[in-house]
JSON list of C-alpha atoms and ligand atoms in Angstrom, two decimals:
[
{"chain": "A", "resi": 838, "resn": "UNK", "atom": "CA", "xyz": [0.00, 0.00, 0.00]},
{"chain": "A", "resi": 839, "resn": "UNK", "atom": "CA", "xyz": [1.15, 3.42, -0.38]},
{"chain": "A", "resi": 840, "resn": "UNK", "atom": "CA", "xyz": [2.26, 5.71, 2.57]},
{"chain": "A", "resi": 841, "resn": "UNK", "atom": "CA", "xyz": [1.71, 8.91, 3.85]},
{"chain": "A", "resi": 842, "resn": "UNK", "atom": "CA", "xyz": [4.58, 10.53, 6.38]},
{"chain": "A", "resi": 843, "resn": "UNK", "atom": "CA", "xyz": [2.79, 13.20, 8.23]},
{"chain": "A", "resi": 844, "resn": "UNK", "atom": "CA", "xyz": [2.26, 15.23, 11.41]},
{"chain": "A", "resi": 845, "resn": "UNK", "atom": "CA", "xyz": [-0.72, 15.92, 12.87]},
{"chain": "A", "resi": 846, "resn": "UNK", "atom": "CA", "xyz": [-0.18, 19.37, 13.07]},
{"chain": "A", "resi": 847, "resn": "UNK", "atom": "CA", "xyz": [0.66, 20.11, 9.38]},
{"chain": "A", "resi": 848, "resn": "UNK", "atom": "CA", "xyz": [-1.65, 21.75, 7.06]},
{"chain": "A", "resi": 849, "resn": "UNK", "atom": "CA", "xyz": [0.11, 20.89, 4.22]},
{"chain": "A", "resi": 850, "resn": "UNK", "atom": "CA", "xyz": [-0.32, 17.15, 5.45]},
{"chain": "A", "resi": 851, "resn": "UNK", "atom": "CA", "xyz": [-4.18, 17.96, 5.97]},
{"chain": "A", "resi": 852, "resn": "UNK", "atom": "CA", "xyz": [-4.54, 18.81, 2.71]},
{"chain": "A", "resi": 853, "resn": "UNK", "atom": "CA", "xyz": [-3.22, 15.34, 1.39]},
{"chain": "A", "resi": 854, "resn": "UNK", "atom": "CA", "xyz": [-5.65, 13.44, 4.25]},
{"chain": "A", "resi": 855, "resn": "UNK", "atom": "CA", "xyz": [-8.65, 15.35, 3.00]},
{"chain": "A", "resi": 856, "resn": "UNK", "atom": "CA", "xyz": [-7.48, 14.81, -1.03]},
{"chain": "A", "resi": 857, "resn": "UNK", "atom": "CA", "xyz": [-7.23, 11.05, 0.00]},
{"chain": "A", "resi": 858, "resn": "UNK", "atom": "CA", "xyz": [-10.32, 10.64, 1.10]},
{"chain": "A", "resi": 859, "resn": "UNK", "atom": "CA", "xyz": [-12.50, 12.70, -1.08]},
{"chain": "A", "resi": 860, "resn": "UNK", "atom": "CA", "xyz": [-10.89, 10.82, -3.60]},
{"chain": "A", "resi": 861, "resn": "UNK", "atom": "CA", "xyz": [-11.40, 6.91, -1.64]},
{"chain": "A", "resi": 862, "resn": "UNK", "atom": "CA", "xyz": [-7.79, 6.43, -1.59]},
{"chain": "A", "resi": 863, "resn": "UNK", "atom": "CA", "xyz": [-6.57, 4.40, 0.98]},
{"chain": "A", "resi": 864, "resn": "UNK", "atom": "CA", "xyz": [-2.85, 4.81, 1.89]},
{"chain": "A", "resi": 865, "resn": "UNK", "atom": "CA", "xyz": [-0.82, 3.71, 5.30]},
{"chain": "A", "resi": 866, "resn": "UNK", "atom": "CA", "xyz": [-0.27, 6.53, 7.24]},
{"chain": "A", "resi": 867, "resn": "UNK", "atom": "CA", "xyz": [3.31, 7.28, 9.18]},
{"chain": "A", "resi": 868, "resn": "UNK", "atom": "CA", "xyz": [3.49, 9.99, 11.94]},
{"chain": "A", "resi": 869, "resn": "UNK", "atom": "CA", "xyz": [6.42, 11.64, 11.54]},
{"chain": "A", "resi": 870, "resn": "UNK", "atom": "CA", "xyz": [7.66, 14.76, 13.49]},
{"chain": "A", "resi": 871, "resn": "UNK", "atom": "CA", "xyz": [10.50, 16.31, 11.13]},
{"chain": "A", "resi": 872, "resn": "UNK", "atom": "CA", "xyz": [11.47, 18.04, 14.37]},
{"chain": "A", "resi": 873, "resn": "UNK", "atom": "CA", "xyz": [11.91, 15.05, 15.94]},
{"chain": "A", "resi": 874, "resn": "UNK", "atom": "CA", "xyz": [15.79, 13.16, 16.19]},
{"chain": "A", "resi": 875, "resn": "UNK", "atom": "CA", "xyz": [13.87, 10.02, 14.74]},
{"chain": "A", "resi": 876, "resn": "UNK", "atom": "CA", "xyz": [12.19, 11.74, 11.87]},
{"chain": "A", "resi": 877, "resn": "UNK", "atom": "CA", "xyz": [12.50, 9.65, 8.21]},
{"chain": "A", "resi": 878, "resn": "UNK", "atom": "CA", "xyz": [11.47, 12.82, 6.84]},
{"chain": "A", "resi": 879, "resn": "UNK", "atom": "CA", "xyz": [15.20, 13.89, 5.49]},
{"chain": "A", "resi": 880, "resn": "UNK", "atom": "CA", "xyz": [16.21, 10.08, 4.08]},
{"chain": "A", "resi": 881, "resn": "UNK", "atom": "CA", "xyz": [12.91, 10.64, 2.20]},
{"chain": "A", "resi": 882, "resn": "UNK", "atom": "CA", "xyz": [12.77, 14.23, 1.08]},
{"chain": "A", "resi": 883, "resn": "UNK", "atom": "CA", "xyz": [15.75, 16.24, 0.91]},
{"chain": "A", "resi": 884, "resn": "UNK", "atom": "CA", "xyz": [14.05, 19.32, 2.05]},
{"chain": "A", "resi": 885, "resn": "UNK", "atom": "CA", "xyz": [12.85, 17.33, 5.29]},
{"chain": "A", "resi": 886, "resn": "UNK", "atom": "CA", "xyz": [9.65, 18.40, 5.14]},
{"chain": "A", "resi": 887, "resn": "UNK", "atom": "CA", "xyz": [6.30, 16.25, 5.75]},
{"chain": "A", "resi": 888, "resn": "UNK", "atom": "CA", "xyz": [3.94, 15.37, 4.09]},
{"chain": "A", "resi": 889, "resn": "UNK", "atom": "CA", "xyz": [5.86, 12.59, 1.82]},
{"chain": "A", "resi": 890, "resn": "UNK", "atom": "CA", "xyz": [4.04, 10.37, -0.07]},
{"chain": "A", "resi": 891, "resn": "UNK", "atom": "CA", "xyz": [6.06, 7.17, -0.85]},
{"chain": "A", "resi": 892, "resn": "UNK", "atom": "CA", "xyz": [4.05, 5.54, -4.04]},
{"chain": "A", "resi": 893, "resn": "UNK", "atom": "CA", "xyz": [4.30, 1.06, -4.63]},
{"chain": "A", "resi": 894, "resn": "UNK", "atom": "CA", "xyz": [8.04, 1.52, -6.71]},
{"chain": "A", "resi": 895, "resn": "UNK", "atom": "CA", "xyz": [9.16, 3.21, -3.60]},
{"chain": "A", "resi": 896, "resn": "UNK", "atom": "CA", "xyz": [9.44, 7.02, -5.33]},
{"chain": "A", "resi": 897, "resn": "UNK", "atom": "CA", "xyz": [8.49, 9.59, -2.57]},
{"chain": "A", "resi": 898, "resn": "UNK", "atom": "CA", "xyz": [6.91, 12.54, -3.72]},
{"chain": "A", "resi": 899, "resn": "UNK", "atom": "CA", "xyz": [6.62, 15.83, -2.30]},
{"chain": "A", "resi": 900, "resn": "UNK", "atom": "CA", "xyz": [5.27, 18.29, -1.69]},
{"chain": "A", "resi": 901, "resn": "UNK", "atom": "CA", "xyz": [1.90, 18.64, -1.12]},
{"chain": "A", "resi": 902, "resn": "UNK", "atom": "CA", "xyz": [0.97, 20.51, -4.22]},
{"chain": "A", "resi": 903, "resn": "UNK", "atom": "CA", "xyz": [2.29, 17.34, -6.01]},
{"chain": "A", "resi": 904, "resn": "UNK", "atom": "CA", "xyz": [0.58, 15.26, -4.02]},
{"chain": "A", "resi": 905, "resn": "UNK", "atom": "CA", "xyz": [-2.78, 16.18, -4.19]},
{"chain": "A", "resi": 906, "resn": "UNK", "atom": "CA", "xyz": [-2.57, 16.83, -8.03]},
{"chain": "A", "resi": 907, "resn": "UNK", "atom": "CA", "xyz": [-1.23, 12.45, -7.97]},
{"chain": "A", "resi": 908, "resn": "UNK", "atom": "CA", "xyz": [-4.14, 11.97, -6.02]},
{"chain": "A", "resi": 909, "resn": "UNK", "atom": "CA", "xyz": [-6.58, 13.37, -8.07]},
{"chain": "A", "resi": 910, "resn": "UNK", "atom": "CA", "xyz": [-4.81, 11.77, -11.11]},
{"chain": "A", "resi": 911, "resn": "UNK", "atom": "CA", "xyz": [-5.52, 8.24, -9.27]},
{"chain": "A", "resi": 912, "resn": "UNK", "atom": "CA", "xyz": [-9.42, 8.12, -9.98]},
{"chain": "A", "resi": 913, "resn": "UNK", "atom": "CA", "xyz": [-11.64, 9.91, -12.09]},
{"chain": "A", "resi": 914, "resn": "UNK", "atom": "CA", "xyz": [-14.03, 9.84, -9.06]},
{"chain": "A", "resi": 915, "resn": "UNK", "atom": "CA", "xyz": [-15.12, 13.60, -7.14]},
{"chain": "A", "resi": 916, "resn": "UNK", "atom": "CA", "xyz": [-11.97, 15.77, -9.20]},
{"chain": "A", "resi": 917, "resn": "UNK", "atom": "CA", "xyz": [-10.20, 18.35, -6.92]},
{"chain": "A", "resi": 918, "resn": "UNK", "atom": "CA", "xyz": [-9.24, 20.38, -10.09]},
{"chain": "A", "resi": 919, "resn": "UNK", "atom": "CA", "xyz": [-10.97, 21.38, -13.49]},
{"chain": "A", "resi": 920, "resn": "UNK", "atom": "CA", "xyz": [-9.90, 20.01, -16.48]},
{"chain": "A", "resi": 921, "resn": "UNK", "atom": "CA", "xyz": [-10.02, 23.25, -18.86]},
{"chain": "A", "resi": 922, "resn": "UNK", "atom": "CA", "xyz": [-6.55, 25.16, -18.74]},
{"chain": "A", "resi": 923, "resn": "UNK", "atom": "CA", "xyz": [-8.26, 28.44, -17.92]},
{"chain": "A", "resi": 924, "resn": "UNK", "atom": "CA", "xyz": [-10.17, 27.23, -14.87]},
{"chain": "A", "resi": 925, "resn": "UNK", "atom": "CA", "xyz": [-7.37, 25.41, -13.81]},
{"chain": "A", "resi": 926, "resn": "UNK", "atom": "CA", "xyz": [-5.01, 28.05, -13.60]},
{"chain": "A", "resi": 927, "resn": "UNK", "atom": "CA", "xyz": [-7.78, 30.10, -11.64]},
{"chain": "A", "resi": 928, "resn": "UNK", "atom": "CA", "xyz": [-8.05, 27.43, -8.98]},
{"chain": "A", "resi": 929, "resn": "UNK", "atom": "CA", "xyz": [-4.41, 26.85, -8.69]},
{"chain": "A", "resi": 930, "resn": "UNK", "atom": "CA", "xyz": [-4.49, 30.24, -8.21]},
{"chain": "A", "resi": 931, "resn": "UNK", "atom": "CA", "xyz": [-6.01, 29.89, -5.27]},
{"chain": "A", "resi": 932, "resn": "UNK", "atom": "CA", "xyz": [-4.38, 27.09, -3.77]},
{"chain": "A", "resi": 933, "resn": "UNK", "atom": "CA", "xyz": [-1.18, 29.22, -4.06]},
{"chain": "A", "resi": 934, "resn": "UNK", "atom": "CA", "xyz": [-3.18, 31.88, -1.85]},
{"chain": "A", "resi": 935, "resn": "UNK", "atom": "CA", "xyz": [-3.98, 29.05, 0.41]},
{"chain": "A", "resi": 936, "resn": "UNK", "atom": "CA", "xyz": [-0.97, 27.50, 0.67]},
{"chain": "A", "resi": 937, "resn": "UNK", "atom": "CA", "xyz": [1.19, 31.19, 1.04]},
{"chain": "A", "resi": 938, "resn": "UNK", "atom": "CA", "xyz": [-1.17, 32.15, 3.94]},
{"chain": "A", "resi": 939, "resn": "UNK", "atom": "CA", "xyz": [-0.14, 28.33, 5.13]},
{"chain": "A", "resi": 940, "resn": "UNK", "atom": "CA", "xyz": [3.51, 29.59, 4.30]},
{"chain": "A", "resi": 941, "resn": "UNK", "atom": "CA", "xyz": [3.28, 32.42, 6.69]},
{"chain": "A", "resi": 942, "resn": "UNK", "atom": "CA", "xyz": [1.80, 30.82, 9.76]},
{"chain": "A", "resi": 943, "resn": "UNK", "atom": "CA", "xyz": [4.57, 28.57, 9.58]},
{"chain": "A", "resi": 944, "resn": "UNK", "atom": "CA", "xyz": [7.34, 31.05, 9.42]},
{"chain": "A", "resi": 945, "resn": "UNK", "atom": "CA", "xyz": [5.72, 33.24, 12.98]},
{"chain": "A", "resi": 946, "resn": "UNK", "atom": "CA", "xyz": [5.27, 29.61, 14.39]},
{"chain": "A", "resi": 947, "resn": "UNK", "atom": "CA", "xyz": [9.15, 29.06, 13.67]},
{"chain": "A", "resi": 948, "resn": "UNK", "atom": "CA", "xyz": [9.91, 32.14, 15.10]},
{"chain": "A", "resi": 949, "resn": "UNK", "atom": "CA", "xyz": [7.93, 32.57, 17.96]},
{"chain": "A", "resi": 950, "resn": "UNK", "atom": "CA", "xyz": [8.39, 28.92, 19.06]},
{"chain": "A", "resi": 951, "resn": "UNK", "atom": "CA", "xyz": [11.96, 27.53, 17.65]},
{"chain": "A", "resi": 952, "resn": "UNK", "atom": "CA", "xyz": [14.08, 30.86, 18.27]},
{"chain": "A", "resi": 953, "resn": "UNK", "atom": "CA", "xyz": [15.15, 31.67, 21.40]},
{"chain": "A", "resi": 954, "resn": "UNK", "atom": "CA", "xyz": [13.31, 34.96, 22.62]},
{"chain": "A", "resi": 955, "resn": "UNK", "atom": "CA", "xyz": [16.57, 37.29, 23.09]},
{"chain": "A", "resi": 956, "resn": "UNK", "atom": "CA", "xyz": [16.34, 36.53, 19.07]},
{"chain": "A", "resi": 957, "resn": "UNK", "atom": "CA", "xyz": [13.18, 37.20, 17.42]},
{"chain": "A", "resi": 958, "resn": "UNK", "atom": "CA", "xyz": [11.89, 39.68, 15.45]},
{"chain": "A", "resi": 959, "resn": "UNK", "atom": "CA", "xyz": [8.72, 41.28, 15.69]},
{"chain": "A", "resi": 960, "resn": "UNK", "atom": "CA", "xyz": [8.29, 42.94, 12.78]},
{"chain": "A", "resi": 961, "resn": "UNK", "atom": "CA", "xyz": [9.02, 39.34, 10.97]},
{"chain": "A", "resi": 962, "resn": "UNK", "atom": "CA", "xyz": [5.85, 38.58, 12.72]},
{"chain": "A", "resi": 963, "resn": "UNK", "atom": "CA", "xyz": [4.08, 41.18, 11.69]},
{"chain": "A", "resi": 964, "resn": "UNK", "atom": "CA", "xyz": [5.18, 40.87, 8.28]},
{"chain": "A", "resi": 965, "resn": "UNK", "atom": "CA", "xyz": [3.88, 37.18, 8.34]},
{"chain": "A", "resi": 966, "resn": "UNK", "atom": "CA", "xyz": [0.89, 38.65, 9.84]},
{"chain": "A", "resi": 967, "resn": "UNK", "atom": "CA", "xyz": [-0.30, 40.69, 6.84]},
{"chain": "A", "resi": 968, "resn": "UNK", "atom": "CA", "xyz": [0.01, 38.04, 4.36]},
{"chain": "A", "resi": 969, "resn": "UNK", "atom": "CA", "xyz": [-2.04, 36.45, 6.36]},
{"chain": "A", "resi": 970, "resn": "UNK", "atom": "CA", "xyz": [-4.74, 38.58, 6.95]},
{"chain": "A", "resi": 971, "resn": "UNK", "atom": "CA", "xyz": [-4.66, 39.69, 3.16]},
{"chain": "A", "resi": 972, "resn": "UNK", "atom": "CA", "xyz": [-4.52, 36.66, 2.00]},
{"chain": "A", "resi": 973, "resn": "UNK", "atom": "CA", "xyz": [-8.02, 35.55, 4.18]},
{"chain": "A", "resi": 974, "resn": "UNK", "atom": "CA", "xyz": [-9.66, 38.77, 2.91]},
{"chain": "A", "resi": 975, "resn": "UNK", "atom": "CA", "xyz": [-9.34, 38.20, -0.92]},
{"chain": "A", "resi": 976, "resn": "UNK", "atom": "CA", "xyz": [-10.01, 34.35, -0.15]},
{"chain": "A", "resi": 977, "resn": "UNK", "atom": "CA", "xyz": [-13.10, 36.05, 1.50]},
{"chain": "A", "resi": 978, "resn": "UNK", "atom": "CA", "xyz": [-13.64, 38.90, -0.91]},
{"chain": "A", "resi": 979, "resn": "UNK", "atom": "CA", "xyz": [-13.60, 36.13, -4.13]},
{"chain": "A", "resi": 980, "resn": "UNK", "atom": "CA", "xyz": [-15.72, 33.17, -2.54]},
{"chain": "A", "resi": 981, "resn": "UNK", "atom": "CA", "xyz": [-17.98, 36.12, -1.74]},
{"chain": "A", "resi": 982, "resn": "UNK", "atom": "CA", "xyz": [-21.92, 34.77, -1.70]},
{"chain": "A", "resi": 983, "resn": "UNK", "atom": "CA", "xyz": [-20.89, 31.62, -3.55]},
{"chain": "A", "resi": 984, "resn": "UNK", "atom": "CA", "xyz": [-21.07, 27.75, -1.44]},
{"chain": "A", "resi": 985, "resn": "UNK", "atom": "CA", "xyz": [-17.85, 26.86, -3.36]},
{"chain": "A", "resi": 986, "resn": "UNK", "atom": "CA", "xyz": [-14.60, 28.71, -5.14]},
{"chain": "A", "resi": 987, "resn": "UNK", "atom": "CA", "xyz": [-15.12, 27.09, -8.33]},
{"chain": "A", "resi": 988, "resn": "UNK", "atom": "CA", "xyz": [-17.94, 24.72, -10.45]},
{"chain": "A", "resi": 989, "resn": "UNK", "atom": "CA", "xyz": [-19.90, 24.36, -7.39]},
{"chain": "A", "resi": 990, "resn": "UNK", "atom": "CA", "xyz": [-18.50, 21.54, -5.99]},
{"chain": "A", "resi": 991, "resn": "UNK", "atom": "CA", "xyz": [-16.14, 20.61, -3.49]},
{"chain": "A", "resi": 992, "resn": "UNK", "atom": "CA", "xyz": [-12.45, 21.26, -5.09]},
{"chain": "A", "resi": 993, "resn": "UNK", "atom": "CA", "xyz": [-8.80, 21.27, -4.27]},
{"chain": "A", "resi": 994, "resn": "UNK", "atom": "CA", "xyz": [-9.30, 25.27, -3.17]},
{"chain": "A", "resi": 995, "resn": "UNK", "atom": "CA", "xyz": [-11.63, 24.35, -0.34]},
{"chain": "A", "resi": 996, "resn": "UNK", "atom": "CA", "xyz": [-9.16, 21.72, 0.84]},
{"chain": "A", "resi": 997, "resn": "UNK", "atom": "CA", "xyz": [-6.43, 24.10, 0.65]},
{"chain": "A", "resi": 998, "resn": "UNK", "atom": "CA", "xyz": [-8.35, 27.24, 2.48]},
{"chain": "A", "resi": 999, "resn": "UNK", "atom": "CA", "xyz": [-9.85, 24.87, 5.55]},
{"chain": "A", "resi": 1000, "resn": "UNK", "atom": "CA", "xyz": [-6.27, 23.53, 6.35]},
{"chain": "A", "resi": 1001, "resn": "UNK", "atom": "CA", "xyz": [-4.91, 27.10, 6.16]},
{"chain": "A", "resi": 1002, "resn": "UNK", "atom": "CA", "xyz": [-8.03, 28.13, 8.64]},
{"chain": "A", "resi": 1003, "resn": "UNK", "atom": "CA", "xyz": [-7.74, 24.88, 10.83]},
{"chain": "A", "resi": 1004, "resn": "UNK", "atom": "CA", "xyz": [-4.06, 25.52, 11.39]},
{"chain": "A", "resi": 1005, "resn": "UNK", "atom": "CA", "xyz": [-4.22, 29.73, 11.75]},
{"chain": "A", "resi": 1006, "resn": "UNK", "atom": "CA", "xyz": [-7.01, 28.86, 14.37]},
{"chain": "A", "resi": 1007, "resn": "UNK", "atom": "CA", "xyz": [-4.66, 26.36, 16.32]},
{"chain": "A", "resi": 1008, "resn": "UNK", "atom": "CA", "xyz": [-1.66, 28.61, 16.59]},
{"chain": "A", "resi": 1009, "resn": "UNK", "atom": "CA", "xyz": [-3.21, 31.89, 16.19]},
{"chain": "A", "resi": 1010, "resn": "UNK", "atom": "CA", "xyz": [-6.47, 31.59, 18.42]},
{"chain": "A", "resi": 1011, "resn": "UNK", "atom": "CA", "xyz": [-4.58, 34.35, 21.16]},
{"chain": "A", "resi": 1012, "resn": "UNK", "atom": "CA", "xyz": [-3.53, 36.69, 18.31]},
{"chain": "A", "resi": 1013, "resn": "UNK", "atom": "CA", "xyz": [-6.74, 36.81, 16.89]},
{"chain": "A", "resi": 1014, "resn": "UNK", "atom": "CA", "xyz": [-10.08, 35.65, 15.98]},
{"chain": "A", "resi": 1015, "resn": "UNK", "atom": "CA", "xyz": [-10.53, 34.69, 11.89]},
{"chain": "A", "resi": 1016, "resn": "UNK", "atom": "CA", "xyz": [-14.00, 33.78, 12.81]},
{"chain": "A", "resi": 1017, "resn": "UNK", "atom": "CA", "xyz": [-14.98, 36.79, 13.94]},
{"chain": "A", "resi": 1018, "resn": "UNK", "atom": "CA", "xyz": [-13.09, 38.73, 11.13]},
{"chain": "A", "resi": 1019, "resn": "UNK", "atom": "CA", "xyz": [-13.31, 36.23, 7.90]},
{"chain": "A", "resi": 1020, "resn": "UNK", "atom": "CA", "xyz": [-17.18, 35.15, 8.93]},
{"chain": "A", "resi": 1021, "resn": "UNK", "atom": "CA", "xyz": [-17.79, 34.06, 5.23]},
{"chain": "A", "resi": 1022, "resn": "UNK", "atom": "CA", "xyz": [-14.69, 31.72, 5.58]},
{"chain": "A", "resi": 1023, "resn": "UNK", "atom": "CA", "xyz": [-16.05, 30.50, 8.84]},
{"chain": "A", "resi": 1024, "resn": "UNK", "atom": "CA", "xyz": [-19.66, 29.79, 7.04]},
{"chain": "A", "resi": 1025, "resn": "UNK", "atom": "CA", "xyz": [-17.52, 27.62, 4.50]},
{"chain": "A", "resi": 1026, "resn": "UNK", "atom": "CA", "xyz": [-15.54, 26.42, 7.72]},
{"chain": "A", "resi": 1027, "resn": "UNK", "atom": "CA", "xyz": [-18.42, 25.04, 9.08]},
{"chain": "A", "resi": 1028, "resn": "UNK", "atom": "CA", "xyz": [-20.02, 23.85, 6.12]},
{"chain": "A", "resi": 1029, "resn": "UNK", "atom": "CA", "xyz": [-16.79, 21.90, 4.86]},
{"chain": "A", "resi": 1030, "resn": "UNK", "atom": "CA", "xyz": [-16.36, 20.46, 8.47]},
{"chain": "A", "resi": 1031, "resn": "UNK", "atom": "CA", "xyz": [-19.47, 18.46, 8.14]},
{"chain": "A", "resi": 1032, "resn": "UNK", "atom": "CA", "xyz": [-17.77, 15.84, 5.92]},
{"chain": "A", "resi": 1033, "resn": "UNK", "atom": "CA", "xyz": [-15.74, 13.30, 7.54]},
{"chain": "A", "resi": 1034, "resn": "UNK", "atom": "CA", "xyz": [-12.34, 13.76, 5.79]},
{"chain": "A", "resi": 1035, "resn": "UNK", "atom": "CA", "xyz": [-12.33, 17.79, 7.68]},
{"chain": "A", "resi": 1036, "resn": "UNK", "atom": "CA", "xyz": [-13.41, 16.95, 10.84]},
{"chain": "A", "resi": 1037, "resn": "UNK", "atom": "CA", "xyz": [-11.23, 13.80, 11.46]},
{"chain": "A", "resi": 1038, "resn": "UNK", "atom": "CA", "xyz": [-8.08, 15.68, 10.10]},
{"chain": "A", "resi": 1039, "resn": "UNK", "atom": "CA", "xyz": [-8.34, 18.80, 12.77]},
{"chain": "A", "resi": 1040, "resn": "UNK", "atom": "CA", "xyz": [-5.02, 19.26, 13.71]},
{"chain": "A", "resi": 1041, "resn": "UNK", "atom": "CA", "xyz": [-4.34, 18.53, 17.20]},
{"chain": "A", "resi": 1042, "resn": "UNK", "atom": "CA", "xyz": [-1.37, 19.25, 19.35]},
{"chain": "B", "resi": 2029, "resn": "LIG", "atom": "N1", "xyz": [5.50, 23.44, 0.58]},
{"chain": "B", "resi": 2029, "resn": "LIG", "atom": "C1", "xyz": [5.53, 22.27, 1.41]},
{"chain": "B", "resi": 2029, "resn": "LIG", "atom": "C2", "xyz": [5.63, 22.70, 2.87]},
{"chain": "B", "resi": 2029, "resn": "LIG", "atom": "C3", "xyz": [5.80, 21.52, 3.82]},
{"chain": "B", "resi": 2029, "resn": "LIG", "atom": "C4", "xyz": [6.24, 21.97, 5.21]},
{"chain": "B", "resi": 2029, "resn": "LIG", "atom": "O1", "xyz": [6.75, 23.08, 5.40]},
{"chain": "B", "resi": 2029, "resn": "LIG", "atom": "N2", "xyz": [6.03, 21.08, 6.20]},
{"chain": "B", "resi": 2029, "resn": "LIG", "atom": "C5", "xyz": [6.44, 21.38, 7.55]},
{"chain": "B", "resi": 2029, "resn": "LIG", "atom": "C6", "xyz": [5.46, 20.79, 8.55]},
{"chain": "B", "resi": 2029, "resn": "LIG", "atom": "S1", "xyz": [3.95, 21.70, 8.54]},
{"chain": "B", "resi": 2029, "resn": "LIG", "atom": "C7", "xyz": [7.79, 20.71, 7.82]},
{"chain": "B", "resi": 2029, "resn": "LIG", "atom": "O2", "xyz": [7.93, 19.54, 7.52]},
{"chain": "B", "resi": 2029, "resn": "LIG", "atom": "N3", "xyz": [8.75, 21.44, 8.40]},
{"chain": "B", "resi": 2029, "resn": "LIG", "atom": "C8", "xyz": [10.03, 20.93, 8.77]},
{"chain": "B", "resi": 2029, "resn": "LIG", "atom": "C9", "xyz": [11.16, 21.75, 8.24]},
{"chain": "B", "resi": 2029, "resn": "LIG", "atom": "O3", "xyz": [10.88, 22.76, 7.54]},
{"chain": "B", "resi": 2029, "resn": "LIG", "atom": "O4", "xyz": [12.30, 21.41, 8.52]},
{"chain": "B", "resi": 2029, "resn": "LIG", "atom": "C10", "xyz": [4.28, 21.43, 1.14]},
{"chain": "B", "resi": 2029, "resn": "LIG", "atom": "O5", "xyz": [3.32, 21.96, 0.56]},
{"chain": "B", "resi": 2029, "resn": "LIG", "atom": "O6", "xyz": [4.27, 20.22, 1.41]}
]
């Protein structure tokens, strides 16, 4: 069977898990902490970073842009992304904005939490910050009254925006509230958390 290496705590990982299961692909999964001493992480990606998907001829692939699109590419069943070249460059468009907003929770979380405090950099923070918040109000501004980004149906931008949500709430819940500020996102939130593959991927510490 083919494997996933992930943490529980990774978006990036939560975006495979939901992918896999929307799609009814069943995988082995592998906790792996690439923090962690014991982490396989580096023997199987370079770059160290989870999630890795090792496919049956042993090939790991990363990362989880890649991963996702495999996925999809597995079964014709419930497709994450659009076929036409237009639409598919919109929604990938998207899952860029998703995945940057994933990109700069990450880098406060590195700072705040793996640098000692003597060290950091506030205004890194803050940086990271407005990304963030930018990045929630144009997802915001663009899903606007619709139930879904694109064909009105559950896609690979939904995926990517409730992973970047899930994880901003778990490390961000002190800084602010992106419920009360993004409430459109947190109707989607809620609607998209309703299906199995969100609400038994939550991140949890
Ligand atoms: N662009 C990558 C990002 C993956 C990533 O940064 N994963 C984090 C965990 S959430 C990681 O493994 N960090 C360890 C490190 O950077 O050394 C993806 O989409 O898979």
């Amino acid at each position: 069977m083919e494997k996933l290496y992930f943490s529980t705590t990774s978006p990036y990982a939560r975006k495979v898990r939901i992918a896999a299961a929307e799609k009814n692909i069943s995988f082995e999964s592998v906790l792996d902490v690439p923090w962690n001493d014991d982490t396989k992480a580096i023997a199987l990606n370079p770059l160290g970073k989870v999630p890795i998907w090792v496919m049956r001829d042993g090939t790991a692939l990363f990362d989880s842009r890649v991963i996702v699109e495999y996925i999809d590419g597995l079964s014709p069943h419930s497709p994450l992304f659009p076929q036409a070249f237009a639409d598919r460059i919109k929604v990938k468009r998207w899952e860029a904005m998703a995945d940057g907003i994933m990109d700069a929770s990450l880098a406060i979380f590195s700072e705040r939490r793996k640098r000692p405090a003597a060290l950091q950099y506030p205004e890194w923070s803050e940086r990271q910050f407005g990304k963030i918040h930018r990045g929630l109000q144009t997802m915001s501004d663009e899903l606007a009254r619709q139930d879904y980004f694109h064909g009105g149906q559950l896609g690979v931008v939904e995926i990517g925006i409730a992973s970047a949500l899930g994880y901003v709430g778990l490390r961000f819940s002190e800084d602010f509230s992106w419920q009360d500020q993004y409430p459109i996102l947190s109707a989607l939130y809620d609607r998209l958390m309703q299906r199995q593959s969100f609400s038994e991927t939550v991140p949890v510490l």
